[in-house]
Amino acid sequence: MQQERAVNPYDRFPMVIVEHLIKRFGSFNALSDVNLTVARGEKIVLCGPSGSGKSTLIRCINHIEKHDYGRIVVDGVELTDRIRDINSVRCEVGMVFQSFNLFPHLSVVENCMLAPLKVRGLPQSEALDRAMALLRKVRIHDQAKKYPAQLSGGQQQRVAIARALCMQPKIMLFDEPTSALDPEMVKEVLETMVELANDGMTMVCVTHEMGFAREVADRVVFMDCGSIVEEGDPSTFFRAPNTERARVFLNQIVH
Amino acid sequence: MNSLDFSIVAQAWPYLWSGLLLSLSLTVAAFLIGMLLGTLFALVQHFELRILSQVVRSYVALMRSIPLILVLFWFFFLVPIVLGHLSGNGRPIPTGATYTALITFGLFEAAYYSEIIRVGLRAVNKGQFEACQALALSTFDTYHHVVLPQVFRVASPIILSQTIILFQDTSLVYVLSLTDLLGAASKLAQLNGRLVEMYLAAAAVYLILSSVASQFVASLRKRYAVAGTYR
């Protein structure tokens, strides 16, 4: 880091505030009146059937999807149409995609260095040190010179996590990070995410990995048809969900 | 003309060489101008800049629908007249054959390169753009460091093939009285009556250079298929 941040007056406030969020795709209501608050250090697992709006919700948080109505405030900055606001939010929000989305023409370490160099303006040596440190953290530093296509899916996803962490985000969003992986590779990615959670990172994860949810989530949020239907701590939610829709969903994913 | 005598080719070599140099330098210059403009044109269309992309689209359609030789004539006669009007005294200002050729080839090829790059831009996965957004990369950095390098890699075999065609098309500069490789061979053939030898020699040079370039295209294809990393 170039300099230590001054005391952030927003530190007492939640990391993310989502109020009355509405997002439409044409005539389809992807999100209708969603309210969600993510506290600092909180780990939230978003689950729900496909098309329930969970991916759309987290994609709105870093403005990859533009919301139609409502308010999103991330670390004290409200997302408006202003590029400056959008970029300052995106700098603090790391994202991991289902399909990894690594840059295929850049080596693993170059993937990790690009944004710190271009966006944070770090000098080359510092960006390299940071990238190697984070690649070591996700246990993939020995592959730093390789290209993404030479790695397994699990390895690629761990690189994607390291790449996001290189921006030193305050919150990490995970959009079904293990859904595109072969079963034997799911574990290595989940382990990395658990470590990250144990380090105190604020996390919002869209995932159907219920073991992961039980282990790290402070709160499970269940969505259906573009609304939050139910939320609660994982043990209660998994043992005795309040709503019929959640019960049906849990039954389906267990089998 | 009873038997083939290639010693004549050896004698004529310095003249052929100077012709070849013109062909090659025209190719390189037109490639650079064409790629630069072509990339710009492709980006204008990619960003769907309202009026500008209409203009570019018409320009590309026009250039691709008329013969290169006609464009050469146009520029040779039109540009001096336009320059003359712009300068105010109304008298045509000659631009010279070499500059005409250079500008024409560059502008003409730009239309073709822009189509190749435009298609390449469409082929880049949406996830690549989203990853750039998530990392807060600016639009410039996104295209400069992530999108265009991938486009150039994927499209490089097609770009090179187009450049080989460009190299062969430079022989059209004879209409501007410039002497390229073929022009040189042709002049000497008329002069010394050794048409078969001279044209065979010119063909051999084109064949060798084009097939070396094609080999290079093939090796590029292979390299990007292995470590070049496309899923």
Short mmCIF file of C-alpha atoms in Angstrom, two decimals:
data_model
loop_
_atom_site.label_atom_id
_atom_site.label_comp_id
_atom_site.label_asym_id
_atom_site.label_seq_id
_atom_site.Cartn_x
_atom_site.Cartn_y
_atom_site.Cartn_z
CA MET A 1 0.00 0.00 0.00
CA GLN A 2 1.20 3.50 -0.75
CA GLN A 3 -0.10 4.95 2.47
CA GLU A 4 -2.17 4.00 5.44
CA ARG A 5 -5.76 5.12 5.04
CA ALA A 6 -6.93 7.87 7.34
CA VAL A 7 -9.55 6.76 9.83
CA ASN A 8 -12.55 6.02 7.68
CA PRO A 9 -15.60 7.76 9.12
CA TYR A 10 -17.71 4.99 7.62
CA ASP A 11 -15.97 2.22 9.55
CA ARG A 12 -18.83 2.09 12.01
CA PHE A 13 -21.32 1.63 9.20
CA PRO A 14 -22.11 -1.62 7.41
CA MET A 15 -19.90 -2.67 4.51
CA VAL A 16 -22.81 -2.95 2.12
CA ILE A 17 -26.30 -1.50 2.33
CA VAL A 18 -28.85 -2.55 -0.27
CA GLU A 19 -32.21 -0.82 -0.03
CA HIS A 20 -35.35 -1.44 -2.07
CA LEU A 21 -33.33 -2.76 -4.98
CA ILE A 22 -35.18 -3.37 -8.22
CA LYS A 23 -33.60 -4.80 -11.34
CA ARG A 24 -35.48 -5.65 -14.52
CA PHE A 25 -34.35 -7.44 -17.63
CA GLY A 26 -36.92 -6.25 -20.12
CA SER A 27 -40.24 -7.15 -18.56
CA PHE A 28 -38.67 -9.77 -16.27
CA ASN A 29 -38.27 -8.73 -12.65
CA ALA A 30 -34.87 -10.12 -11.70
CA LEU A 31 -34.92 -8.37 -8.33
CA SER A 32 -37.97 -6.88 -6.70
CA ASP A 33 -37.50 -4.78 -3.59
CA VAL A 34 -34.45 -6.49 -2.13
CA ASN A 35 -33.04 -5.21 1.16
CA LEU A 36 -29.77 -6.53 2.51
CA THR A 37 -27.16 -5.25 4.89
CA VAL A 38 -23.71 -6.78 5.14
CA ALA A 39 -21.78 -5.94 8.29
CA ARG A 40 -18.00 -5.60 8.30
CA GLY A 41 -16.43 -9.03 8.61
CA GLU A 42 -19.74 -10.76 8.03
CA LYS A 43 -19.94 -13.88 5.86
CA ILE A 44 -23.18 -14.34 4.00
CA VAL A 45 -24.18 -17.30 1.88
CA LEU A 46 -26.83 -16.57 -0.75
CA CYS A 47 -28.76 -19.57 -1.96
CA GLY A 48 -31.89 -20.29 -3.88
CA PRO A 49 -33.10 -21.94 -7.06
CA SER A 50 -31.65 -20.87 -10.39
CA GLY A 51 -33.18 -17.68 -11.68
CA SER A 52 -33.93 -16.49 -8.16
CA GLY A 53 -31.78 -13.38 -8.60
CA LYS A 54 -28.88 -14.23 -6.30
CA SER A 55 -26.20 -13.74 -8.98
CA THR A 56 -27.90 -10.57 -10.17
CA LEU A 57 -27.88 -9.23 -6.63
CA ILE A 58 -24.14 -9.60 -6.12
CA ARG A 59 -23.44 -8.37 -9.65
CA CYS A 60 -25.33 -5.20 -8.75
CA ILE A 61 -23.08 -4.69 -5.72
CA ASN A 62 -20.07 -3.95 -7.98
CA HIS A 63 -22.19 -2.48 -10.74
CA ILE A 64 -21.56 -5.16 -13.34
CA GLU A 65 -25.33 -5.01 -13.56
CA LYS A 66 -26.84 -1.57 -13.30
CA HIS A 67 -29.77 -1.50 -10.91
CA ASP A 68 -32.99 0.24 -11.93
CA TYR A 69 -34.28 1.53 -8.60
CA GLY A 70 -33.17 1.54 -5.01
CA ARG A 71 -29.92 2.33 -3.27
CA ILE A 72 -26.62 0.50 -2.98
CA VAL A 73 -23.98 1.88 -0.63
CA VAL A 74 -20.62 0.12 -0.45
CA ASP A 75 -18.17 1.22 2.23
CA GLY A 76 -19.89 4.60 2.43
CA VAL A 77 -19.96 5.23 -1.31
CA GLU A 78 -23.32 5.19 -3.03
CA LEU A 79 -23.38 3.60 -6.48
CA THR A 80 -24.62 6.18 -8.93
CA ASP A 81 -23.99 6.52 -12.65
CA ARG A 82 -20.80 8.45 -11.95
CA ILE A 83 -17.75 6.58 -13.18
CA ARG A 84 -15.75 7.83 -10.20
CA ASP A 85 -18.16 6.28 -7.71
CA ILE A 86 -18.39 3.05 -9.66
CA ASN A 87 -14.61 2.71 -9.87
CA SER A 88 -14.03 3.55 -6.22
CA VAL A 89 -16.55 0.87 -5.26
CA ARG A 90 -15.03 -1.67 -7.65
CA CYS A 91 -11.57 -1.06 -6.16
CA GLU A 92 -12.86 -2.20 -2.76
CA VAL A 93 -14.93 -5.12 -4.02
CA GLY A 94 -13.24 -8.29 -5.24
CA MET A 95 -15.18 -10.72 -7.37
CA VAL A 96 -14.74 -14.38 -8.26
CA PHE A 97 -16.73 -15.77 -11.17
CA GLN A 98 -18.15 -19.19 -11.91
CA SER A 99 -16.13 -19.40 -15.13
CA PHE A 100 -12.89 -17.99 -13.57
CA ASN A 101 -12.49 -15.37 -16.34
CA LEU A 102 -8.71 -15.34 -16.10
CA PHE A 103 -6.93 -13.48 -18.89
CA PRO A 104 -5.75 -16.32 -21.17
CA HIS A 105 -2.91 -14.37 -22.82
CA LEU A 106 -1.28 -13.44 -19.52
CA SER A 107 0.64 -15.73 -17.20
CA VAL A 108 -0.72 -16.47 -13.75
CA VAL A 109 1.43 -13.83 -12.07
CA GLU A 110 0.67 -11.25 -14.79
CA ASN A 111 -3.03 -11.89 -14.25
CA CYS A 112 -2.53 -10.95 -10.62
CA MET A 113 -0.36 -7.91 -11.32
CA LEU A 114 -2.39 -6.17 -14.03
CA ALA A 115 -4.97 -4.34 -11.91
CA PRO A 116 -2.61 -3.37 -9.07
CA LEU A 117 -0.25 -1.87 -11.68
CA LYS A 118 -2.86 -0.08 -13.76
CA VAL A 119 -5.53 0.80 -11.22
CA ARG A 120 -3.68 1.13 -7.93
CA GLY A 121 -0.56 2.45 -9.64
CA LEU A 122 1.80 0.19 -7.71
CA PRO A 123 5.41 0.00 -8.88
CA GLN A 124 6.32 -3.20 -10.74
CA SER A 125 8.35 -4.72 -7.91
CA GLU A 126 5.68 -4.13 -5.31
CA ALA A 127 2.94 -5.56 -7.55
CA LEU A 128 5.12 -8.62 -8.16
CA ASP A 129 5.80 -9.13 -4.43
CA ARG A 130 2.13 -8.80 -3.63
CA ALA A 131 1.09 -11.17 -6.40
CA MET A 132 3.62 -13.81 -5.32
CA ALA A 133 2.59 -13.50 -1.68
CA LEU A 134 -1.06 -14.03 -2.51
CA LEU A 135 -0.31 -16.85 -4.94
CA ARG A 136 1.60 -18.49 -2.11
CA LYS A 137 -1.40 -17.98 0.14
CA VAL A 138 -3.60 -19.90 -2.30
CA ARG A 139 -0.73 -22.42 -2.70
CA ILE A 140 -0.15 -21.94 -6.38
CA HIS A 141 3.05 -19.84 -6.43
CA ASP A 142 5.00 -22.64 -8.12
CA GLN A 143 2.77 -22.23 -11.20
CA ALA A 144 3.21 -18.45 -11.41
CA LYS A 145 4.85 -18.49 -14.84
CA LYS A 146 2.28 -20.79 -16.43
CA TYR A 147 -0.70 -19.72 -18.50
CA PRO A 148 -4.27 -20.30 -17.27
CA ALA A 149 -4.99 -22.99 -19.89
CA GLN A 150 -2.15 -25.08 -18.45
CA LEU A 151 -3.82 -25.29 -15.04
CA SER A 152 -6.69 -27.39 -13.73
CA GLY A 153 -10.04 -25.79 -13.03
CA GLY A 154 -9.45 -25.73 -9.30
CA GLN A 155 -6.05 -24.13 -9.76
CA GLN A 156 -7.50 -21.52 -12.11
CA GLN A 157 -10.17 -20.61 -9.61
CA ARG A 158 -7.56 -20.21 -6.86
CA VAL A 159 -5.60 -17.91 -9.17
CA ALA A 160 -8.82 -15.93 -9.73
CA ILE A 161 -9.18 -15.58 -5.95
CA ALA A 162 -5.56 -14.41 -5.65
CA ARG A 163 -6.07 -11.96 -8.52
CA ALA A 164 -9.05 -10.40 -6.75
CA LEU A 165 -7.16 -10.27 -3.44
CA CYS A 166 -4.25 -8.42 -5.08
CA MET A 167 -6.45 -5.32 -5.16
CA GLN A 168 -6.73 -5.62 -1.36
CA PRO A 169 -10.52 -5.46 -1.41
CA LYS A 170 -12.59 -4.95 1.71
CA ILE A 171 -15.24 -7.39 0.60
CA MET A 172 -15.20 -10.43 -1.66
CA LEU A 173 -18.11 -11.54 -3.82
CA PHE A 174 -18.23 -15.15 -5.00
CA ASP A 175 -20.59 -16.05 -7.84
CA GLU A 176 -20.97 -19.85 -7.72
CA PRO A 177 -17.20 -20.31 -7.55
CA THR A 178 -17.31 -24.11 -7.51
CA SER A 179 -20.17 -24.79 -9.94
CA ALA A 180 -17.95 -25.13 -13.00
CA LEU A 181 -15.46 -27.42 -11.27
CA ASP A 182 -15.00 -31.16 -11.39
CA PRO A 183 -16.06 -32.64 -8.03
CA GLU A 184 -12.51 -33.51 -6.94
CA MET A 185 -11.47 -29.87 -7.29
CA VAL A 186 -14.27 -28.32 -5.31
CA LYS A 187 -12.52 -29.02 -2.01
CA GLU A 188 -9.31 -27.11 -2.75
CA VAL A 189 -11.28 -24.00 -3.71
CA LEU A 190 -13.56 -24.23 -0.67
CA GLU A 191 -10.56 -24.65 1.61
CA THR A 192 -9.09 -21.45 0.19
CA MET A 193 -12.37 -19.66 0.82
CA VAL A 194 -12.56 -20.96 4.38
CA GLU A 195 -9.05 -19.65 5.06
CA LEU A 196 -10.07 -16.29 3.67
CA ALA A 197 -13.12 -16.26 5.92
CA ASN A 198 -10.95 -17.12 8.92
CA ASP A 199 -8.75 -14.12 8.08
CA GLY A 200 -11.79 -11.94 8.71
CA MET A 201 -12.67 -11.03 5.12
CA THR A 202 -16.21 -9.79 4.53
CA MET A 203 -17.75 -12.24 2.07
CA VAL A 204 -20.94 -12.68 0.11
CA CYS A 205 -21.03 -16.08 -1.56
CA VAL A 206 -23.57 -17.42 -3.98
CA THR A 207 -23.11 -21.14 -3.54
CA HIS A 208 -24.94 -24.39 -3.06
CA GLU A 209 -22.11 -25.86 -0.99
CA MET A 210 -24.04 -26.34 2.20
CA GLY A 211 -21.05 -27.72 4.08
CA PHE A 212 -19.24 -24.48 3.40
CA ALA A 213 -22.29 -22.48 4.48
CA ARG A 214 -22.49 -24.39 7.79
CA GLU A 215 -18.80 -23.92 8.44
CA VAL A 216 -18.30 -20.23 7.73
CA ALA A 217 -21.58 -18.40 7.16
CA ASP A 218 -22.82 -15.99 9.78
CA ARG A 219 -26.08 -15.79 7.91
CA VAL A 220 -27.78 -17.71 5.14
CA VAL A 221 -30.02 -15.71 2.83
CA PHE A 222 -32.52 -17.66 0.78
CA MET A 223 -33.87 -16.04 -2.38
CA ASP A 224 -36.65 -17.00 -4.74
CA CYS A 225 -38.25 -15.15 -7.64
CA GLY A 226 -36.17 -12.03 -7.13
CA SER A 227 -36.89 -11.54 -3.43
CA ILE A 228 -35.32 -12.52 -0.17
CA VAL A 229 -37.70 -15.13 1.23
CA GLU A 230 -35.91 -16.09 4.39
CA GLU A 231 -32.70 -15.48 6.26
CA GLY A 232 -31.16 -16.80 9.38
CA ASP A 233 -28.14 -18.43 10.95
CA PRO A 234 -27.09 -21.57 9.09
CA SER A 235 -27.88 -24.13 11.77
CA THR A 236 -31.47 -22.97 12.13
CA PHE A 237 -31.95 -22.49 8.42
CA PHE A 238 -30.75 -25.93 7.47
CA ARG A 239 -32.47 -27.75 10.34
CA ALA A 240 -35.79 -25.99 10.36
CA PRO A 241 -36.46 -23.50 7.59
CA ASN A 242 -39.45 -21.26 8.21
CA THR A 243 -40.89 -21.20 4.74
CA GLU A 244 -42.24 -23.93 2.54
CA ARG A 245 -40.22 -22.67 -0.44
CA ALA A 246 -36.96 -23.00 1.47
CA ARG A 247 -37.95 -26.49 2.63
CA VAL A 248 -38.64 -27.59 -0.96
CA PHE A 249 -35.33 -26.09 -2.11
CA LEU A 250 -33.30 -27.75 0.63
CA ASN A 251 -34.94 -31.09 -0.12
CA GLN A 252 -33.99 -30.77 -3.76
CA ILE A 253 -30.33 -29.96 -3.22
CA VAL A 254 -29.78 -32.64 -0.62
CA HIS A 255 -30.66 -35.39 -3.09
CA MET B 1 13.81 -17.83 -78.16
CA ASN B 2 14.97 -21.41 -78.23
CA SER B 3 16.30 -22.40 -74.80
CA LEU B 4 15.90 -20.87 -71.38
CA ASP B 5 18.79 -18.67 -70.31
CA PHE B 6 18.65 -17.67 -66.66
CA SER B 7 21.95 -15.81 -66.71
CA ILE B 8 19.87 -12.86 -67.83
CA VAL B 9 18.05 -12.97 -64.52
CA ALA B 10 21.29 -12.82 -62.59
CA GLN B 11 22.34 -9.79 -64.57
CA ALA B 12 19.01 -8.11 -64.00
CA TRP B 13 18.99 -8.92 -60.29
CA PRO B 14 19.90 -5.44 -58.95
CA TYR B 15 16.96 -3.92 -60.83
CA LEU B 16 14.61 -6.69 -59.70
CA TRP B 17 15.87 -6.21 -56.15
CA SER B 18 15.02 -2.52 -56.16
CA GLY B 19 11.54 -3.47 -57.40
CA LEU B 20 11.19 -6.03 -54.65
CA LEU B 21 12.23 -3.44 -52.08
CA LEU B 22 9.43 -1.17 -53.25
CA SER B 23 6.93 -4.04 -53.03
CA LEU B 24 8.09 -4.91 -49.53
CA SER B 25 8.18 -1.37 -48.22
CA LEU B 26 4.74 -0.68 -49.63
CA THR B 27 3.49 -3.84 -47.95
CA VAL B 28 4.99 -2.92 -44.58
CA ALA B 29 3.79 0.69 -44.72
CA ALA B 30 0.30 -0.29 -45.84
CA PHE B 31 0.20 -2.97 -43.15
CA LEU B 32 1.05 -0.47 -40.43
CA ILE B 33 -1.37 2.20 -41.66
CA GLY B 34 -4.05 -0.40 -42.36
CA MET B 35 -3.77 -2.08 -38.96
CA LEU B 36 -3.78 1.20 -37.07
CA LEU B 37 -6.77 2.59 -38.93
CA GLY B 38 -8.46 -0.80 -39.16
CA THR B 39 -8.26 -1.23 -35.37
CA LEU B 40 -9.68 2.26 -34.88
CA PHE B 41 -12.49 1.55 -37.35
CA ALA B 42 -13.28 -1.74 -35.66
CA LEU B 43 -13.38 -0.07 -32.23
CA VAL B 44 -15.65 2.70 -33.51
CA GLN B 45 -18.09 0.05 -34.70
CA HIS B 46 -17.61 -2.03 -31.56
CA PHE B 47 -18.51 0.90 -29.32
CA GLU B 48 -21.42 1.74 -31.63
CA LEU B 49 -20.50 5.43 -31.64
CA ARG B 50 -23.61 6.80 -33.26
CA ILE B 51 -22.76 8.81 -36.38
CA LEU B 52 -19.14 7.77 -36.59
CA SER B 53 -19.90 4.07 -36.79
CA GLN B 54 -22.34 4.70 -39.64
CA VAL B 55 -19.63 6.57 -41.51
CA VAL B 56 -17.08 3.83 -40.89
CA ARG B 57 -19.51 1.12 -41.94
CA SER B 58 -20.21 2.87 -45.24
CA TYR B 59 -16.52 3.44 -45.82
CA VAL B 60 -15.72 -0.23 -45.24
CA ALA B 61 -18.56 -1.34 -47.50
CA LEU B 62 -17.43 1.04 -50.23
CA MET B 63 -13.77 -0.01 -50.12
CA ARG B 64 -14.67 -3.68 -50.13
CA SER B 65 -16.97 -3.36 -53.12
CA ILE B 66 -14.71 -1.63 -55.63
CA PRO B 67 -11.51 -2.90 -57.26
CA LEU B 68 -8.24 -1.73 -55.79
CA ILE B 69 -7.03 -0.52 -59.16
CA LEU B 70 -9.96 1.90 -59.33
CA VAL B 71 -9.16 3.24 -55.87
CA LEU B 72 -5.57 3.81 -56.98
CA PHE B 73 -6.77 5.88 -59.93
CA TRP B 74 -9.15 7.82 -57.75
CA PHE B 75 -6.54 8.83 -55.30
CA PHE B 76 -3.99 9.57 -57.98
CA PHE B 77 -6.30 12.04 -59.72
CA LEU B 78 -8.64 13.16 -56.95
CA VAL B 79 -6.30 13.89 -54.06
CA PRO B 80 -4.26 16.50 -56.03
CA ILE B 81 -7.48 18.24 -57.06
CA VAL B 82 -8.83 18.25 -53.52
CA LEU B 83 -5.51 19.52 -52.17
CA GLY B 84 -5.53 22.23 -54.82
CA HIS B 85 -8.97 23.35 -53.76
CA LEU B 86 -7.99 23.33 -50.12
CA SER B 87 -4.89 25.39 -50.78
CA GLY B 88 -7.09 28.02 -52.40
CA ASN B 89 -5.59 28.62 -55.84
CA GLY B 90 -7.55 25.80 -57.46
CA ARG B 91 -4.61 24.31 -59.28
CA PRO B 92 -4.06 20.59 -58.61
CA ILE B 93 -1.13 19.80 -56.35
CA PRO B 94 0.48 16.52 -57.42
CA THR B 95 1.08 14.10 -54.54
CA GLY B 96 3.49 11.82 -56.34
CA ALA B 97 2.98 8.20 -57.21
CA THR B 98 4.74 6.71 -54.18
CA TYR B 99 2.67 8.66 -51.65
CA THR B 100 -0.49 7.92 -53.59
CA ALA B 101 0.27 4.22 -53.52
CA LEU B 102 1.14 4.29 -49.85
CA ILE B 103 -1.98 6.17 -48.79
CA THR B 104 -4.25 4.15 -51.06
CA PHE B 105 -3.00 0.77 -49.95
CA GLY B 106 -3.15 1.81 -46.31
CA LEU B 107 -6.71 3.11 -46.57
CA PHE B 108 -7.84 0.18 -48.69
CA GLU B 109 -6.37 -2.46 -46.39
CA ALA B 110 -7.78 -0.66 -43.35
CA ALA B 111 -11.24 -1.69 -44.53
CA TYR B 112 -10.24 -5.35 -44.68
CA TYR B 113 -8.28 -5.38 -41.43
CA SER B 114 -11.13 -3.60 -39.64
CA GLU B 115 -13.54 -6.37 -40.63
CA ILE B 116 -11.16 -9.02 -39.30
CA ILE B 117 -10.67 -7.17 -36.02
CA ARG B 118 -14.36 -6.36 -35.66
CA VAL B 119 -15.21 -10.05 -35.84
CA GLY B 120 -12.36 -10.81 -33.43
CA LEU B 121 -13.73 -8.29 -30.92
CA ARG B 122 -17.09 -10.01 -31.01
CA ALA B 123 -15.42 -13.33 -30.29
CA VAL B 124 -13.95 -12.18 -26.96
CA ASN B 125 -15.81 -13.81 -24.10
CA LYS B 126 -18.18 -11.59 -22.12
CA GLY B 127 -16.54 -12.83 -18.94
CA GLN B 128 -13.29 -11.10 -19.93
CA PHE B 129 -15.04 -7.73 -19.93
CA GLU B 130 -16.72 -8.51 -16.61
CA ALA B 131 -13.42 -9.50 -15.02
CA CYS B 132 -11.96 -6.17 -16.15
CA GLN B 133 -14.92 -4.29 -14.71
CA ALA B 134 -14.65 -6.17 -11.43
CA LEU B 135 -10.96 -5.19 -11.23
CA ALA B 136 -11.88 -1.52 -11.90
CA LEU B 137 -9.73 -1.41 -15.05
CA SER B 138 -10.43 1.63 -17.22
CA THR B 139 -11.90 1.15 -20.67
CA PHE B 140 -8.54 2.04 -22.19
CA ASP B 141 -6.65 -0.50 -20.05
CA THR B 142 -9.34 -3.10 -20.71
CA TYR B 143 -8.89 -2.86 -24.46
CA HIS B 144 -5.17 -2.18 -24.43
CA HIS B 145 -4.09 -4.94 -22.05
CA VAL B 146 -6.85 -7.53 -22.16
CA VAL B 147 -9.16 -7.40 -25.16
CA LEU B 148 -7.03 -6.32 -28.13
CA PRO B 149 -4.07 -8.61 -27.35
CA GLN B 150 -6.48 -11.53 -27.40
CA VAL B 151 -8.07 -10.33 -30.63
CA PHE B 152 -4.69 -9.96 -32.34
CA ARG B 153 -3.68 -13.43 -31.23
CA VAL B 154 -6.84 -15.11 -32.42
CA ALA B 155 -6.91 -13.14 -35.65
CA SER B 156 -3.18 -13.22 -36.42
CA PRO B 157 -3.41 -16.05 -38.99
CA ILE B 158 -6.18 -14.23 -40.88
CA ILE B 159 -4.38 -10.90 -40.58
CA LEU B 160 -1.24 -12.48 -42.03
CA SER B 161 -3.16 -14.11 -44.87
CA GLN B 162 -4.64 -10.72 -45.72
CA THR B 163 -1.13 -9.27 -45.64
CA ILE B 164 0.10 -11.89 -48.10
CA ILE B 165 -2.70 -10.83 -50.44
CA LEU B 166 -1.67 -7.22 -49.88
CA PHE B 167 1.91 -8.08 -50.84
CA GLN B 168 0.71 -9.59 -54.11
CA ASP B 169 -1.62 -6.67 -54.75
CA THR B 170 1.24 -4.19 -54.59
CA SER B 171 2.00 -5.30 -58.17
CA LEU B 172 -0.89 -3.04 -59.19
CA VAL B 173 1.27 0.05 -58.69
CA TYR B 174 2.37 -0.32 -62.31
CA VAL B 175 -0.71 1.75 -63.17
CA LEU B 176 0.97 4.66 -61.36
CA SER B 177 4.19 4.04 -63.31
CA LEU B 178 5.92 2.80 -60.19
CA THR B 179 8.31 -0.07 -60.61
CA ASP B 180 7.72 -2.90 -58.18
CA LEU B 181 9.06 -6.43 -58.50
CA LEU B 182 6.62 -7.48 -61.22
CA GLY B 183 6.97 -4.13 -62.96
CA ALA B 184 10.75 -4.45 -62.99
CA ALA B 185 10.56 -7.97 -64.37
CA SER B 186 8.06 -6.86 -66.97
CA LYS B 187 10.15 -3.92 -68.17
CA LEU B 188 13.28 -6.02 -68.48
CA ALA B 189 11.33 -8.75 -70.25
CA GLN B 190 10.17 -6.27 -72.88
CA LEU B 191 13.65 -4.82 -73.17
CA ASN B 192 15.63 -7.99 -73.69
CA GLY B 193 12.92 -10.21 -75.08
CA ARG B 194 13.40 -12.83 -72.36
CA LEU B 195 9.78 -12.89 -71.22
CA VAL B 196 9.65 -16.47 -69.96
CA GLU B 197 12.77 -16.24 -67.81
CA MET B 198 11.86 -12.89 -66.29
CA TYR B 199 8.30 -13.83 -65.46
CA LEU B 200 9.39 -17.19 -64.08
CA ALA B 201 11.93 -15.45 -61.88
CA ALA B 202 9.34 -12.96 -60.61
CA ALA B 203 6.90 -15.79 -59.92
CA ALA B 204 9.59 -17.69 -58.01
CA VAL B 205 10.24 -14.70 -55.76
CA TYR B 206 6.53 -14.24 -55.03
CA LEU B 207 6.18 -17.97 -54.43
CA ILE B 208 9.09 -18.14 -52.01
CA LEU B 209 8.09 -15.08 -49.99
CA SER B 210 4.42 -16.01 -49.83
CA SER B 211 5.07 -19.60 -48.81
CA VAL B 212 7.54 -18.54 -46.13
CA ALA B 213 4.82 -16.24 -44.79
CA SER B 214 2.25 -19.03 -44.98
CA GLN B 215 4.58 -21.32 -43.03
CA PHE B 216 4.80 -18.60 -40.44
CA VAL B 217 1.00 -18.42 -40.32
CA ALA B 218 0.82 -22.16 -39.78
CA SER B 219 3.36 -22.02 -36.96
CA LEU B 220 1.45 -19.15 -35.32
CA ARG B 221 -1.71 -21.20 -35.46
CA LYS B 222 0.04 -24.10 -33.80
CA ARG B 223 1.69 -21.99 -31.13
CA TYR B 224 -1.53 -20.31 -30.05
CA ALA B 225 -3.28 -23.66 -30.06
CA VAL B 226 -0.82 -25.02 -27.48
CA ALA B 227 0.38 -22.43 -25.01
CA GLY B 228 -1.76 -19.71 -26.48
CA THR B 229 -4.39 -20.74 -24.16
CA TYR B 230 -7.83 -20.68 -25.62
CA ARG B 231 -10.45 -22.62 -23.86
#
